[in-house]
Coordinates of C-alpha atoms in Angstrom, one line a residue:
Chain A
M140 CA -11.5 21.0 -10.0
A141 CA -7.8 21.6 -10.6
V142 CA -6.2 19.1 -8.0
T143 CA -2.9 17.9 -9.6
D144 CA -1.9 19.9 -12.7
R145 CA -1.7 15.6 -14.7
P146 CA -4.6 14.6 -16.7
K147 CA -7.4 12.4 -15.3
F148 CA -6.6 9.0 -16.4
Q149 CA -9.0 5.7 -15.5
T150 CA -6.7 2.2 -15.6
T151 CA -7.8 0.6 -18.6
G152 CA -7.9 4.6 -20.0
I153 CA -4.2 4.5 -19.5
M154 CA -4.5 1.4 -22.5
V155 CA -6.8 1.6 -24.7
H156 CA -4.4 5.0 -25.0
V157 CA -1.3 2.9 -24.9
V158 CA -3.2 0.1 -27.5
I159 CA -3.3 4.2 -29.5
A160 CA 0.0 4.8 -29.4
L161 CA 0.2 1.0 -30.7
L162 CA -1.3 1.6 -34.3
P163 CA 1.0 3.8 -35.7
G164 CA 4.2 1.0 -35.4
L165 CA 1.2 -1.6 -36.2
G166 CA 0.3 0.1 -39.7
V167 CA 4.1 0.2 -41.3
S168 CA 5.3 -3.2 -39.5
A169 CA 2.2 -4.4 -40.8
W170 CA 3.4 -2.6 -44.9
F171 CA 6.7 -2.8 -45.3
L172 CA 6.4 -6.9 -42.9
G173 CA 3.3 -8.2 -44.7
P174 CA 0.0 -8.3 -43.7
K175 CA 0.4 -11.4 -41.7
M176 CA 1.5 -9.5 -39.8
L177 CA -1.6 -7.4 -38.6
L178 CA -2.8 -11.7 -37.8
V179 CA -0.5 -12.3 -35.9
V180 CA -0.7 -10.0 -33.4
L181 CA -4.5 -10.0 -33.5
I182 CA -3.8 -14.6 -32.6
S183 CA -1.3 -13.1 -29.6
I184 CA -3.9 -10.6 -28.3
L185 CA -6.6 -13.0 -28.3
V186 CA -5.4 -15.9 -26.7
A187 CA -3.7 -13.1 -23.8
V188 CA -7.8 -12.5 -23.0
A189 CA -8.7 -15.9 -23.1
T190 CA -5.8 -17.2 -20.9
E191 CA -5.7 -13.7 -18.8
A192 CA -10.8 -15.2 -18.8
I193 CA -9.4 -18.9 -17.8
G194 CA -6.0 -18.3 -15.5
T195 CA -8.3 -15.8 -13.8
R196 CA -11.7 -17.9 -14.1
S197 CA -13.0 -14.5 -14.7
V198 CA -13.6 -11.9 -17.2
L199 CA -13.5 -8.9 -14.7
T200 CA -9.8 -9.3 -14.2
L201 CA -10.5 -7.7 -18.4
R202 CA -11.4 -5.3 -18.3
D203 CA -7.7 -3.4 -17.2
G204 CA -7.4 -4.3 -20.0
S205 CA -4.6 -4.7 -19.4
A206 CA -4.1 -8.1 -21.3
V207 CA -4.5 -6.7 -25.2
V208 CA -1.5 -4.8 -24.4
T209 CA 0.6 -8.0 -23.3
G210 CA -1.0 -9.3 -26.6
M211 CA -0.4 -6.4 -29.3
L212 CA 3.1 -6.1 -27.2
I213 CA 4.7 -9.7 -28.3
G214 CA 3.0 -9.4 -31.6
L215 CA 4.1 -6.4 -31.9
C216 CA 8.3 -8.3 -31.2
L217 CA 7.8 -11.6 -33.4
P218 CA 8.3 -12.1 -36.8
P219 CA 5.2 -12.2 -39.3
S220 CA 7.1 -15.1 -40.4
V221 CA 6.6 -17.7 -37.1
A222 CA 4.6 -20.4 -36.5
I223 CA 0.9 -19.2 -35.9
W224 CA 1.9 -21.8 -32.6
V225 CA 5.0 -19.4 -31.6
P226 CA 2.0 -16.3 -30.8
I227 CA -0.3 -18.6 -28.5
V228 CA 3.0 -20.4 -27.0
A229 CA 4.4 -16.7 -26.3
S230 CA 1.0 -15.1 -25.3
V231 CA 0.1 -18.1 -23.0
S232 CA 3.1 -18.4 -20.8
A233 CA 3.4 -14.6 -20.3
I234 CA 0.2 -14.1 -18.8
T235 CA 0.6 -17.5 -16.8
L236 CA 4.1 -17.4 -16.0
G237 CA 4.6 -13.4 -16.1
K238 CA 1.6 -12.0 -14.3
L239 CA -0.6 -14.6 -12.9
L240 CA 1.6 -17.1 -11.2
F241 CA 2.5 -13.6 -9.5
G242 CA -0.9 -13.3 -8.7
G243 CA -2.0 -10.2 -11.6
L244 CA -2.0 -7.6 -12.6
G245 CA 0.3 -4.7 -9.7
K246 CA 1.8 -8.2 -8.2
N247 CA 4.2 -9.7 -11.4
L248 CA 8.1 -9.2 -11.5
F249 CA 9.2 -9.0 -14.7
N250 CA 7.5 -7.1 -17.3
P251 CA 4.2 -9.9 -19.0
A252 CA 5.2 -9.5 -22.8
M253 CA 8.8 -10.2 -22.6
V254 CA 9.2 -13.0 -20.2
G255 CA 6.1 -15.0 -22.8
Y256 CA 9.0 -13.5 -25.9
A257 CA 12.0 -15.0 -24.0
L258 CA 10.8 -17.1 -24.0
V259 CA 9.6 -18.6 -27.4
L260 CA 13.5 -16.6 -27.9
I261 CA 15.0 -19.3 -26.1
A262 CA 12.4 -21.9 -27.4
F263 CA 12.9 -21.6 -30.7
P264 CA 15.2 -19.2 -32.0
M265 CA 15.4 -21.2 -35.7
Q266 CA 10.9 -19.5 -35.5
L267 CA 12.6 -15.5 -34.9
V268 CA 14.5 -14.7 -37.6
Y269 CA 13.0 -13.0 -39.4
L270 CA 13.1 -14.1 -43.2
D271 CA 10.7 -12.9 -45.0
G272 CA 12.4 -12.5 -49.0
L273 CA 13.1 -8.9 -48.9
T274 CA 16.1 -8.4 -47.0
G275 CA 16.2 -11.5 -45.8
A276 CA 18.1 -10.9 -42.4
T277 CA 18.4 -7.9 -40.1
A278 CA 20.8 -6.0 -40.6
L279 CA 21.0 -6.4 -37.2
D280 CA 22.1 -9.6 -38.7
V281 CA 23.9 -8.2 -40.9
L282 CA 26.4 -6.4 -38.8
K283 CA 26.4 -9.6 -35.9
H284 CA 27.6 -12.4 -39.3
H285 CA 29.0 -10.1 -42.2
E286 CA 32.3 -10.3 -39.9
R287 CA 34.9 -10.4 -42.5
E288 CA 33.2 -7.1 -44.6
S289 CA 34.5 -3.5 -45.9
L290 CA 33.3 -1.1 -43.9
D291 CA 31.1 0.2 -47.1
Q292 CA 30.6 -3.1 -48.0
L293 CA 28.2 -3.7 -44.6
V294 CA 26.2 -0.7 -44.6
N295 CA 25.3 -0.9 -48.9
H296 CA 24.0 -4.2 -47.9
P297 CA 20.5 -4.9 -48.8
A298 CA 19.6 -4.5 -44.7
F299 CA 20.9 -1.2 -44.4
G300 CA 18.6 1.9 -44.5
L301 CA 19.1 4.6 -44.2
V302 CA 20.0 5.9 -41.3
G303 CA 18.9 2.1 -39.4
S304 CA 18.2 -1.5 -40.6
K305 CA 16.4 -0.8 -43.8
H306 CA 12.3 -1.5 -43.0
F307 CA 12.5 -0.7 -39.2
E308 CA 13.8 2.4 -39.5
W309 CA 10.6 3.6 -40.3
M310 CA 8.9 0.9 -37.5
N311 CA 10.9 2.5 -35.1
L312 CA 10.4 5.4 -36.6
A313 CA 6.4 5.1 -36.0
F314 CA 7.3 3.7 -33.2
L315 CA 8.3 7.0 -31.9
V316 CA 5.1 9.5 -32.2
G317 CA 3.4 6.6 -30.9
G318 CA 5.3 7.0 -27.6
L319 CA 5.9 11.5 -28.2
Y320 CA 2.0 10.6 -27.6
L321 CA 2.1 9.1 -24.2
V322 CA 4.9 11.1 -22.9
L323 CA 2.5 14.0 -24.4
L324 CA -0.6 13.2 -21.8
R325 CA 1.3 12.0 -19.1
I326 CA 1.2 8.8 -19.5
V327 CA 3.8 7.4 -19.8
P328 CA 7.2 9.2 -17.6
W329 CA 9.4 11.2 -20.4
L330 CA 12.9 10.0 -18.2
I331 CA 11.9 6.2 -18.8
P332 CA 12.3 6.7 -22.4
L333 CA 15.2 8.9 -22.8
S334 CA 17.4 7.8 -20.3
V335 CA 16.8 4.4 -22.3
L336 CA 18.2 6.0 -25.5
L337 CA 20.8 7.5 -24.3
G338 CA 21.7 3.5 -22.7
I339 CA 22.3 2.8 -26.2
A340 CA 23.4 6.3 -27.6
V341 CA 25.5 6.9 -26.0
P342 CA 27.7 3.6 -25.7
A343 CA 27.7 3.1 -29.6
L344 CA 29.5 7.1 -29.7
V345 CA 32.2 5.1 -27.2
F346 CA 32.5 1.9 -29.0
F347 CA 31.9 3.1 -32.7
P348 CA 34.9 4.6 -33.4
L349 CA 36.5 1.7 -32.0
G350 CA 34.9 -0.9 -34.5
D351 CA 37.0 -0.9 -38.2
A352 CA 36.2 -3.1 -41.3
M353 CA 36.7 -6.7 -38.8
H354 CA 33.9 -5.5 -36.1
S355 CA 31.5 -2.7 -36.4
F356 CA 29.3 -2.1 -34.0
G357 CA 26.7 -0.1 -35.4
S358 CA 26.4 4.1 -35.2
P359 CA 24.5 5.8 -32.4
W360 CA 21.6 6.5 -36.0
F361 CA 21.7 2.6 -36.9
H362 CA 21.4 1.7 -33.1
L363 CA 17.9 3.9 -32.5
F364 CA 16.8 3.6 -36.0
A365 CA 17.5 -0.6 -35.5
G366 CA 15.0 -3.3 -34.1
G367 CA 13.1 -2.5 -31.1
T368 CA 14.4 0.3 -29.8
M369 CA 12.0 3.5 -29.6
L370 CA 8.7 0.0 -29.2
T371 CA 11.4 -1.2 -26.2
A372 CA 11.9 2.5 -25.2
F373 CA 8.5 3.5 -25.1
F374 CA 6.2 1.1 -24.6
I375 CA 7.5 -1.7 -22.3
A376 CA 10.7 -0.1 -20.1
T377 CA 7.5 1.7 -19.5
D378 CA 5.4 -1.0 -18.6
P379 CA 4.4 1.0 -14.7
V380 CA 4.0 -2.4 -12.9
T381 CA 7.9 -2.9 -13.5
S382 CA 9.4 -0.2 -13.9
P383 CA 10.3 2.7 -11.3
S384 CA 8.7 5.9 -10.4
T385 CA 10.9 8.1 -8.5
K386 CA 13.5 10.6 -10.7
L387 CA 16.8 8.9 -9.8
P388 CA 15.6 4.9 -10.3
Q389 CA 13.3 5.7 -13.6
I390 CA 16.7 7.3 -14.9
M391 CA 19.2 3.5 -13.2
Y392 CA 16.5 1.7 -15.2
G393 CA 16.3 3.2 -18.9
F394 CA 20.1 3.6 -19.3
F395 CA 20.8 0.2 -17.7
V396 CA 18.4 -1.8 -20.0
G397 CA 19.7 1.0 -22.9
S398 CA 23.1 -0.5 -22.9
V399 CA 22.4 -4.0 -21.4
A400 CA 21.3 -4.4 -25.6
F401 CA 23.8 -2.3 -26.4
F402 CA 25.7 -4.7 -25.7
I403 CA 24.0 -7.5 -25.9
R404 CA 23.8 -6.5 -29.8
C405 CA 27.5 -6.2 -29.7
F406 CA 29.0 -9.1 -28.1
G407 CA 26.5 -11.4 -27.4
T408 CA 24.3 -14.1 -29.1
W409 CA 20.9 -13.0 -29.9
A410 CA 20.4 -10.5 -32.4
D411 CA 18.9 -7.7 -30.9
G412 CA 18.7 -8.3 -26.6
F413 CA 16.0 -5.6 -25.7
A414 CA 14.0 -8.4 -24.0
F415 CA 16.8 -9.8 -21.8
A416 CA 18.0 -6.2 -20.7
I417 CA 14.4 -5.8 -19.7
L418 CA 14.6 -8.8 -17.7
L419 CA 18.1 -8.5 -15.9
A420 CA 16.7 -4.6 -14.9
N421 CA 13.1 -5.8 -13.6
A422 CA 15.1 -8.3 -12.0
F423 CA 16.8 -4.9 -10.5
L424 CA 14.5 -2.9 -9.6
P425 CA 14.7 -3.9 -6.1
L426 CA 17.8 -2.6 -5.8
L427 CA 17.3 0.9 -8.4
E428 CA 14.1 1.3 -5.8
P429 CA 13.5 0.2 -2.7
K430 CA 10.9 0.9 -1.3
K431 CA 8.6 -0.4 -4.4
V432 CA 8.7 -3.9 -3.1
A433 CA 6.5 -4.7 -0.4
L434 CA 8.7 -3.6 3.3
D435 CA 7.8 -7.1 5.4
K436 CA 8.0 -6.0 8.6
Chain B
M108 CA -29.5 26.4 29.9
P109 CA -28.9 28.1 26.6
S110 CA -32.0 28.9 24.8
L111 CA -33.7 25.7 23.2
N112 CA -35.3 29.1 21.5
P113 CA -34.5 28.7 16.9
S114 CA -35.8 32.1 17.0
F115 CA -33.1 34.5 19.0
T116 CA -33.4 38.2 18.9
P117 CA -31.7 39.9 16.1
I118 CA -28.4 41.8 17.0
N119 CA -27.0 44.6 15.2
W120 CA -23.7 44.2 15.7
E121 CA -22.0 47.5 14.8
Q122 CA -23.6 48.9 18.1
A123 CA -23.0 46.4 20.3
T124 CA -20.0 44.1 22.3
P125 CA -18.0 41.2 21.7
D126 CA -19.2 40.1 24.2
T127 CA -23.3 39.9 23.6
L128 CA -21.4 38.6 19.9
L129 CA -19.9 35.1 21.0
E130 CA -22.4 34.9 23.1
R131 CA -23.9 34.6 20.6
I132 CA -22.3 32.2 18.3
A133 CA -22.2 30.2 21.2
E134 CA -25.2 30.2 21.9
A135 CA -25.9 29.0 18.0
K136 CA -23.9 26.6 18.4
I137 CA -22.6 27.7 15.3
V138 CA -19.3 25.4 14.5
G139 CA -16.5 24.7 12.4
M140 CA -18.3 23.9 9.0
G141 CA -15.2 23.6 6.1
G142 CA -14.7 19.7 7.6
A143 CA -13.8 20.4 11.7
G144 CA -16.7 20.7 13.8
F145 CA -15.0 22.9 16.2
P146 CA -17.5 25.2 18.1
T147 CA -16.3 28.2 16.3
A148 CA -16.6 30.5 20.4
E149 CA -14.3 28.2 22.0
K150 CA -11.6 28.6 18.2
I151 CA -12.7 33.0 18.3
A152 CA -12.4 32.7 22.6
L153 CA -8.6 30.9 21.6
A154 CA -7.8 33.2 19.2
Q155 CA -9.2 36.1 21.1
K156 CA -6.3 35.1 24.3
H157 CA -3.2 35.5 21.5
P158 CA -3.2 38.5 20.3
P159 CA -2.5 40.3 17.2
N160 CA -4.9 39.1 15.4
F161 CA -5.7 37.9 11.5
V162 CA -8.6 36.9 9.9
I163 CA -9.4 34.3 7.0
A164 CA -12.4 33.3 5.9
N165 CA -11.4 30.4 3.4
G166 CA -13.6 29.6 0.5
M167 CA -10.3 27.5 -1.3
E168 CA -12.9 25.1 -2.0
T169 CA -10.5 22.1 -2.9
D170 CA -12.5 18.8 -2.5
P171 CA -12.8 17.8 -5.9
G172 CA -16.3 17.8 -7.4
V173 CA -17.5 20.4 -4.6
N174 CA -19.1 23.8 -5.4
A175 CA -20.9 24.3 -1.3
D176 CA -18.3 27.4 -0.7
K177 CA -18.2 28.1 -4.8
V178 CA -22.6 28.8 -4.9
L179 CA -22.6 29.9 -1.5
L180 CA -19.3 32.7 -2.4
E181 CA -22.4 33.9 -6.0
R182 CA -25.6 34.4 -3.3
H183 CA -24.3 35.4 -0.1
L184 CA -20.8 37.1 -0.9
D185 CA -22.6 39.9 1.7
D186 CA -23.6 38.5 3.9
V187 CA -20.1 36.6 4.5
L188 CA -18.4 39.4 3.9
T189 CA -20.5 40.5 7.3
G190 CA -19.5 37.7 9.9
L191 CA -16.3 38.4 8.8
R192 CA -15.8 41.7 10.0
I193 CA -18.4 40.5 12.7
V194 CA -16.1 38.1 13.7
A195 CA -13.2 40.6 13.1
K196 CA -14.9 43.1 15.8
I197 CA -14.9 40.3 18.3
L198 CA -10.9 40.0 17.4
S199 CA -10.5 43.8 17.2
A200 CA -8.4 42.2 14.6
V201 CA -5.1 43.7 12.3
Q202 CA -5.7 43.0 8.9
S203 CA -8.3 39.6 7.6
F204 CA -8.5 37.9 5.0
V205 CA -10.7 36.6 2.0
A206 CA -9.6 33.5 0.3
I207 CA -11.1 31.9 -2.6
A208 CA -10.6 29.2 -5.5
H209 CA -13.3 31.4 -7.4
E210 CA -12.0 34.2 -10.1
R211 CA -16.0 35.7 -11.0
T212 CA -16.3 35.5 -7.4
V213 CA -13.2 37.0 -6.7
Q214 CA -14.1 40.7 -8.8
D215 CA -17.0 40.5 -7.0
A216 CA -15.6 40.6 -3.8
Q217 CA -12.9 43.8 -4.7
S218 CA -15.7 46.3 -4.0
L219 CA -17.7 45.2 -1.5
L220 CA -14.3 45.6 0.6
I221 CA -13.7 47.5 3.5
D222 CA -10.2 49.3 5.1
N223 CA -7.7 46.2 6.4
E224 CA -10.1 43.8 4.1
T225 CA -7.6 42.5 1.3
V226 CA -9.5 39.3 -1.2
R227 CA -6.3 36.8 -2.2
Y228 CA -7.7 34.6 -6.2
L229 CA -5.7 31.1 -5.3
K230 CA -5.7 28.2 -6.9
P231 CA -7.4 25.1 -5.8
T232 CA -5.2 22.9 -5.5
F233 CA -4.7 21.7 -1.7
Q234 CA -1.2 24.1 -0.5
N235 CA -3.7 26.6 -0.6
G236 CA -6.7 25.5 0.9
A237 CA -5.1 23.3 4.3
E238 CA -5.1 26.2 7.3
R239 CA -1.1 26.7 7.7
E240 CA -0.8 27.0 3.5
L241 CA -2.9 29.2 3.9
I242 CA -2.2 31.4 7.1
Q243 CA 1.5 30.7 5.6
I244 CA 0.3 32.0 1.6
L245 CA -1.8 35.3 3.3
T246 CA 0.3 36.2 6.3
G247 CA 3.5 34.6 6.0
H248 CA 4.0 33.4 9.3
V249 CA 4.2 29.4 9.5
V250 CA 2.9 27.7 12.0
K251 CA 5.2 25.3 13.9
D252 CA 3.4 21.9 13.9
N253 CA 3.3 21.1 17.4
S254 CA 1.0 24.5 17.8
F255 CA -2.2 25.9 16.8
P256 CA -3.4 28.4 14.6
A257 CA -5.6 30.2 16.9
F258 CA -2.5 30.6 19.7
D259 CA -0.5 32.2 16.8
G260 CA -3.1 34.3 16.9
C261 CA -4.8 32.9 13.5
L262 CA -8.3 32.4 13.3
V263 CA -9.2 31.1 9.8
L264 CA -13.0 30.5 9.3
N265 CA -15.1 28.3 6.5
V266 CA -17.3 30.8 3.8
H267 CA -20.0 28.8 5.8
T268 CA -19.3 29.6 9.2
L269 CA -19.2 32.8 9.1
F270 CA -21.7 33.8 6.5
A271 CA -24.0 30.7 9.6
I272 CA -22.8 33.5 12.8
A273 CA -23.9 36.8 10.3
E274 CA -27.1 34.8 10.1
A275 CA -27.7 33.8 13.6
I276 CA -26.4 37.6 14.1
A277 CA -29.3 38.5 12.5
G278 CA -31.9 35.9 14.2
K279 CA -31.7 33.2 12.4
P280 CA -30.3 29.7 12.9
L281 CA -28.3 27.2 11.1
T282 CA -30.9 24.9 10.3
K283 CA -29.7 23.9 6.6
R284 CA -26.2 24.0 4.8
L285 CA -25.6 24.2 1.0
V286 CA -24.1 20.7 0.3
T287 CA -22.7 18.8 -3.2
V288 CA -24.7 16.1 -3.7
N289 CA -23.0 14.9 -6.6
D290 CA -22.1 17.9 -9.3
E291 CA -25.7 19.6 -7.5
T292 CA -25.3 21.4 -4.0
R293 CA -28.2 22.8 -3.3
W294 CA -30.2 23.4 0.4
I295 CA -30.2 20.8 3.3
D296 CA -31.8 20.8 6.0
I297 CA -28.9 20.0 8.9
G298 CA -30.1 16.2 10.4
T299 CA -31.2 14.8 7.0
P300 CA -30.7 11.2 7.2
V301 CA -28.0 11.2 4.3
E302 CA -29.0 7.4 2.8
E303 CA -32.9 9.9 1.5
I304 CA -29.7 12.2 0.3
L305 CA -28.6 10.6 -2.4
E306 CA -30.4 7.1 -3.4
S307 CA -28.4 4.9 -5.2
R308 CA -27.4 1.3 -4.9
D309 CA -24.0 2.1 -4.9
P310 CA -22.5 2.9 -1.6
I311 CA -22.0 6.6 -1.0
R312 CA -20.0 8.6 0.7
V313 CA -20.2 10.9 3.1
G314 CA -17.8 14.7 2.4
C315 CA -16.3 14.5 -1.4
Y316 CA -15.3 11.0 -3.4
A317 CA -11.7 11.9 -2.2
T318 CA -12.0 13.5 1.5
G319 CA -15.3 11.2 2.6
K320 CA -15.8 8.5 4.4
R321 CA -18.9 6.1 3.8
P322 CA -21.7 6.1 6.5
R323 CA -23.2 5.0 9.7
A324 CA -25.2 3.6 10.2
N325 CA -28.4 6.1 9.8
E326 CA -26.0 8.4 9.6
V327 CA -27.7 12.5 9.3
L328 CA -26.9 15.0 7.8
T329 CA -23.8 16.9 10.6
A330 CA -23.0 20.9 9.7
K331 CA -19.7 20.3 8.9
V332 CA -20.5 17.5 5.6
N333 CA -20.5 20.1 2.4
A334 CA -21.1 17.1 -0.1
I335 CA -22.3 13.2 -1.2
S336 CA -21.0 11.3 -3.3
N337 CA -21.1 8.5 -5.0
D338 CA -18.2 5.6 -4.1
K339 CA -16.0 4.6 -6.9
S340 CA -13.7 2.3 -5.2
V341 CA -16.1 -0.1 -4.9
R342 CA -15.3 -1.1 -8.6
A343 CA -11.6 -0.6 -8.0
L344 CA -9.0 -2.4 -10.1
P345 CA -5.6 -3.7 -9.1
C346 CA -2.5 -0.9 -7.7
I347 CA -0.1 -0.9 -11.0
H348 CA 2.0 0.9 -8.5
C349 CA 2.2 3.3 -11.1
G350 CA 3.8 6.6 -8.6
W351 CA 1.0 9.5 -9.0
C352 CA -0.2 8.9 -5.9
D353 CA 3.3 9.7 -4.2
E354 CA 3.3 12.3 -7.0
A355 CA -0.2 14.5 -6.0
C356 CA 0.7 14.1 -2.4
P357 CA 1.1 17.6 -1.5
R358 CA 3.5 16.8 1.8
E359 CA 5.3 14.4 -0.2
L360 CA 5.2 11.8 1.3
P361 CA 5.8 7.9 0.3
V362 CA 2.0 6.9 -0.5
E363 CA 2.2 3.5 -1.6
S364 CA 4.6 2.2 -0.1
L365 CA 1.6 3.4 3.0
F366 CA -0.9 1.3 1.3
V367 CA 1.4 -1.5 0.8
L368 CA 1.2 -1.4 4.7
A369 CA -1.8 -1.1 5.2
E370 CA -2.4 -3.8 2.8
Q371 CA -0.9 -5.7 4.8
L372 CA -3.6 -4.9 7.8
K373 CA -1.6 -5.1 10.5
P374 CA 0.1 -2.5 12.8
N375 CA 3.1 -0.3 11.1
L376 CA 4.8 2.4 13.9
D377 CA 8.2 3.0 12.3
V378 CA 4.8 4.5 9.4
Q379 CA 3.6 7.4 13.0
D380 CA 5.2 9.8 11.7
A381 CA 4.5 9.6 7.7
L382 CA 0.7 9.2 9.1
N383 CA 0.9 11.7 11.4
R384 CA 1.7 14.8 8.1
C385 CA -0.9 13.6 5.7
N386 CA -4.0 15.9 6.0
D387 CA -6.4 14.0 4.2
C388 CA -6.4 15.5 1.8
G389 CA -7.7 12.5 -0.5
A390 CA -4.5 14.1 -3.5
C391 CA -4.1 10.7 -4.1
V392 CA -7.3 9.3 -3.7
I393 CA -8.1 12.0 -7.3
A394 CA -4.8 10.9 -8.9
C395 CA -5.0 7.1 -9.6
P396 CA -5.9 5.5 -12.2
S397 CA -6.9 2.4 -10.5
N398 CA -9.7 4.3 -8.5
I399 CA -8.1 2.5 -5.0
H400 CA -9.5 4.3 -2.4
L401 CA -5.8 5.5 -1.5
L402 CA -6.7 7.6 1.6
D403 CA -8.8 4.7 3.3
H404 CA -6.4 2.6 4.0
V405 CA -4.4 5.6 5.1
R406 CA -6.8 5.8 7.6
A407 CA -7.2 2.4 9.3
L408 CA -3.4 2.2 8.8
R409 CA -3.5 4.9 11.9
Q410 CA -6.4 3.2 13.5
R411 CA -4.5 0.5 13.0
N412 CA -1.3 1.9 14.8
D413 CA -4.0 4.3 17.5
T414 CA -4.9 0.8 18.5
E415 CA -1.5 -0.2 18.7
R416 CA -0.2 2.1 20.0
E417 CA -2.8 2.7 23.3
R418 CA -2.3 -1.7 23.8
I419 CA 1.7 -0.1 24.2
S420 CA 1.1 2.1 27.0
R421 CA -1.7 0.1 28.7
A422 CA 2.1 -3.4 28.6
T423 CA 4.2 -0.4 29.9
Q424 CA 1.6 0.8 32.4
A425 CA 1.0 -2.7 33.5
R426 CA 4.4 -3.7 33.9
I427 CA 5.1 -0.3 35.5
R428 CA 1.9 -1.5 38.0
F429 CA 3.8 -4.6 38.7
D430 CA 7.0 -3.9 39.0
A431 CA 6.1 -0.8 41.7
R432 CA 3.9 -4.0 43.5
E433 CA 6.4 -6.3 43.3
Q434 CA 9.2 -2.6 45.8
R435 CA 5.8 -2.7 47.7
L436 CA 5.6 -6.7 49.1
R437 CA 10.1 -7.1 49.3
S438 CA 10.0 -3.6 51.6
D439 CA 6.9 -5.1 52.9
A440 CA 8.3 -8.5 53.4
M441 CA 11.5 -6.8 54.4
S442 CA 10.2 -4.0 57.3
S443 CA 8.3 -7.7 58.9
D444 CA 11.3 -9.2 59.3
A445 CA 13.5 -6.0 61.6
K446 CA 10.2 -5.8 62.7
R447 CA 10.5 -9.8 64.1
S448 CA 14.0 -9.8 64.8
E449 CA 13.2 -6.7 67.4
R450 CA 10.4 -8.1 68.5
M451 CA 12.6 -11.0 69.0
Q452 CA 15.4 -9.1 70.5
Q453 CA 12.9 -7.6 73.3
Q454 CA 10.7 -10.9 74.2
H455 CA 14.4 -12.3 75.5
K456 CA 14.6 -9.2 77.2
W457 CA 12.2 -9.4 79.4
Q458 CA 13.4 -13.1 79.8

């Protein structure tokens, strides 16, 4: 009996579909960055699941599948060159600090995966630099640190690909495909990824003509297909627990995430700013969508 | 005292007077079988006082997973239409409507219709199945929130009720009804203990999963129950704030916020308007990916609010009584003072 036009999903089913949608991105990442990527992701998932089981002293809480998704997202954010203890630290802190301390799934204020990732990003920055021998550094690092080169030199730098960052543009494309799968299933509200992408593309469109050889800001296409743009837009910003569920707040939230990430990329210390953009937007969520917080009367 | 004899004599409804027919419906103790359980004879009598009348047969089965209306219309469409004509005759109705959510049955019904009868196919959504919404769709008339359909001359009766009316007029009392028991629809005697109908270790709900309630101790099947279902909400996961319940609500209520408030286990009179507007359709329950029975929470909050309002009104009454008593005592004291001084003066006069 058709009651609503939305296909019926269970929470566990949602998580299964998210994992399926992440698989193409994972495959392309492993292809370009080496099979160690798979190991990092696997360790992140196992540690996240184990932490949740130990933290709640129950295997029943695992059936929603959220720990698997959290672990998978952390693994995908980390470069394959990290030491093995980095994903372990990230996953443990993501599940404990990001989720269990708040009271478990549904009660957390911040995206658990981003809590874990931001923690290791601040604590061990040298571990998280992409050093795979192929590109030396990602295009985002080049953009930030090679300010003395001319624009032509910059674009011809080996770290740059066709439109975005070399290799990363293909990973972004794979995440875009997986993300569109979730949007078509209506698991993910289409407004959030769209406004995240607009949030990064519109400032880039404004700032790109202002840039010169000394300080390029990168074209909109570059920003859309570099770093973790698509992964964030479709998989991280759309976490139902920490994102708005009504239309206008969704637009504001997405635009906030995208533009903050752009300004961190261009003017901040960090190569990619999505982790901090997401955490900042999470903190603003009660302002963006007041009904989402418990009305205490 | 009405007859307790289960076998009535058949009445030829085409020749009988409206009063005879209405009396038989009252005598057969037919109640609204769509879920309200309101005595049908009283409802018809109410509408009778407010002509012109429209009669609507509600075959819009919007309870998810329930097929009782569909099966009834497939097997006994002619009897349902007879029931509709009997009610139309009692009211001398201007127009009769049949609203059905199953396309095949609509085609069957089309060939059986007479003059002022219309059959309409409507999509099985909650907006189309509710009484007031149905009246608006079919007749264009909007029933105000503080009024009742019968006061506006509109009478919406479930197809099961109409079938029961036709049976009662034909001399057969209402002793059983079609019930969907976990996807399987069959005739079950009214009065059967619900625990015997669906034997399972899991808890059950009387009604469909979304709108049904947990059975009370030794509850039996009543005429208004169209389904007995397994309760999925015992394995509910935490709320992930996806907002699908808000999106699903046909009356656009903030379901998630109501759920959050209900979880605080205290009354909240600020949301009473939203609680009143909720028509218990259960769309939110179906939408919830975590199998949270949101309607249970809304009902619990409504219950707590009712208790709270009762308490406030009692306190107010007590206050009014107390103030009145104080007033009375004061005025008594004043008047007795006045009397005493009067008496004293009189005493002075004597001296």
